[in-house]
Amino acid sequence: MSEHILTVNAGSSSLKFALFATSRLDCVAIGMIDGLGTDPNFVMKDGKGQKLLSDPLEGERFVADHHGALSTVLDALARQFPQARIAAVGHRVVHGGMAYSAPVLVDDEILEQLTGFVPLAPLHQPHNLSGIRAAQVAFPGVPQVACFDTAFHRAHPFVNDAFALPRSLYDEGVRRYGFHGLSYEYVTGRLAEIAPFHAKGRVIICHLGSGASMCAIRNGYSIASTMGFSALDGLPMGTRPGQIDPGVLLYLMDQKGMDAKAISDLLYKSSGLKGLSGISNDMRDLEASDDPRAKQAIDYFVFRLRREIGAMAAVLGGLDAIVFCGGIGENSRLIRESALEAMEWIGIELDLDRNREGADVISSDRSRVRAFIIRTNEELMIARHTQQLLTPQAAIHLVNAQA
Ligand code: ADP
């Protein structure tokens, strides 16, 4: 038997997973089931991206929920890796509230506390927690570790943690939490390996995927993020608008009679690139389209990106490095080029050839600020945290942000 760590990222209609050998945290399998409850589809690849099973659902199996999804995943893993023993399960949990600035070993009391954060992230947290419950049933007695998307940002100074609302709302937790923390943590660690000098300085990381945000990092610590109370603020995204005047929402309520559910659907599902272009939420479709609305949506995305780069650089008091990650950040040379075009005023000079090739360093040798592409790996970050919490010295970090 060989020991493995399973990572689980349970979303509203999907379950993403990865399997790591504990010895060196090599990824042996990674995949997902999406379309839960409607039209499930299962993909599983090895650590090098080769497909492992052609059709693990065997055309029949209807997967209704996370329990069903996890048992389907475990059947497939057991067939593929009969020698694997799960030593621990690491979970991506979107919200650690005010309490958690580090991952935590989950017990019943902590699970109840995490359930208390559901109102802070009603569209994500319940699914993350049902992933934990499904894994507890599947692996009784096996340690379950919750890794929070908010944790990396918990040390933000007050001015980047608060809204200018009545103080009582701040006290009850209406704060700028920031998200994508596992990605930022991984990328920050990777930057420290490939460019240790720059990693100690002032860094902007642009996580640009279907969800997009930006983080200002000084000496390895997050000091500001474009995402706030929810994963809606900041940059425009595939289907979310990013920063929006709250007066628009009042207008929609007062004049259009929209209730919270209708507004939530508008903000989470039909805005952003999809809403603005009327074509697609996928940047690849927009880049390939001749429709002027596709170009406008891309222009808007780039405009907000450039604006936030300026804001984050101001927060940092200058800039030493900028990093692109996420599906768009890692793959779209057009977006990177447009974002960094004529940015010499801030010290960035892009090397067009390096950018076109998708090189690790895309700034020119003359550029004062170095620009990087780093492929993010949230699953590996979860596996590392999980492994760390399994060591006897590991402690549960509970930071009371009010203290
Ligand atoms: P998620 O936030 O769901 O993890 P990803 O980080 O995988 O998303 O990013 C998904 C997005 O990346 C897609 O919506 C697509 O727009 C974009 N993307 C992926 N490959 C490319 C590419 N070659 N060019 C432009 N955009 C791309």
XYZ file of N, CA and C and ligand atoms in Angstrom, residues 16 92 180 207-212 238 240 273 281-285 287 325-333 335 376 378, ligand 1:
117
model
N -13.972 18.785 -8.298
C -12.634 18.623 -8.861
C -11.800 17.870 -7.842
N -10.680 22.447 -0.619
C -10.720 23.883 -0.858
C -12.024 24.407 -0.243
N -9.094 33.666 -4.052
C -7.990 33.092 -4.853
C -6.709 32.949 -4.030
N -4.424 36.979 -11.190
C -5.025 35.653 -11.395
C -6.215 35.854 -12.329
N -6.038 35.474 -13.595
C -7.071 35.738 -14.593
C -7.612 34.422 -15.142
N -8.716 33.953 -14.567
C -9.370 32.747 -15.066
C -10.825 33.083 -15.315
N -11.730 32.109 -15.129
C -13.158 32.473 -15.248
C -13.503 33.454 -14.142
N -12.908 33.238 -12.974
C -12.923 34.264 -11.929
C -11.595 34.993 -12.037
N -11.602 36.296 -11.792
C -10.336 37.031 -11.943
C -10.157 37.991 -10.778
N -15.611 36.119 -16.317
C -16.387 35.438 -17.351
C -17.851 35.820 -17.314
N -19.158 37.526 -14.223
C -19.369 38.475 -13.114
C -18.837 39.847 -13.516
N -17.801 39.202 -19.124
C -17.523 39.075 -20.562
C -18.753 38.577 -21.310
N -18.659 33.698 -22.413
C -17.856 34.030 -21.227
C -16.421 33.582 -21.402
N -16.121 32.947 -22.523
C -14.800 32.356 -22.727
C -13.937 33.304 -23.558
N -12.805 33.691 -22.983
C -11.934 34.649 -23.660
C -11.491 34.139 -25.039
N -11.335 32.824 -25.168
C -10.920 32.280 -26.469
C -11.945 32.590 -27.556
N -13.227 32.453 -27.212
C -14.288 32.746 -28.192
C -14.252 34.227 -28.571
N -11.696 36.312 -28.405
C -10.503 36.635 -29.206
C -10.685 36.185 -30.651
N -1.220 34.606 -14.026
C -1.566 33.186 -13.863
C -3.058 33.017 -14.140
N -3.548 31.769 -14.058
C -4.944 31.470 -14.401
C -5.067 31.232 -15.903
N -6.199 30.668 -16.315
C -6.382 30.272 -17.722
C -6.087 31.382 -18.723
N -6.551 32.596 -18.438
C -6.296 33.712 -19.352
C -4.863 34.223 -19.172
N -4.461 34.404 -17.916
C -3.126 34.939 -17.642
C -2.019 34.053 -18.188
N -2.219 32.742 -18.126
C -1.177 31.816 -18.579
C -1.185 31.637 -20.088
N -2.374 31.812 -20.709
C -2.494 31.417 -22.123
C -2.754 32.527 -23.127
N -3.243 33.673 -22.667
C -3.616 34.684 -23.657
C -2.519 35.731 -23.845
N -1.797 35.596 -24.926
C -0.737 36.582 -25.171
C -1.340 37.946 -25.473
N -4.068 39.332 -24.159
C -4.437 40.037 -22.922
C -3.182 40.528 -22.201
N -0.348 28.393 -12.166
C -0.779 28.197 -10.788
C -1.132 26.735 -10.537
N -3.395 25.206 -7.550
C -4.104 25.266 -6.268
C -4.176 23.891 -5.604
P -11.293 28.636 -13.493
O -11.408 29.975 -12.818
O -12.613 28.031 -13.840
O -10.309 27.701 -12.841
P -9.309 28.849 -15.565
O -8.210 29.418 -14.736
O -9.170 27.462 -16.071
O -10.721 29.023 -14.884
O -9.518 29.832 -16.799
C -10.547 29.606 -17.692
C -10.531 30.683 -18.733
O -9.239 30.768 -19.333
C -11.476 30.363 -19.867
O -12.697 30.979 -19.638
C -10.822 30.961 -21.053
O -11.458 32.203 -21.275
C -9.403 31.250 -20.648
N -8.427 30.632 -21.547
C -7.932 29.371 -21.514
N -7.064 29.197 -22.532
C -6.999 30.362 -23.219
C -6.289 30.814 -24.365
N -5.449 30.022 -25.024
N -6.505 32.084 -24.769
C -7.350 32.895 -24.121
N -8.040 32.533 -23.048
C -7.878 31.288 -22.587
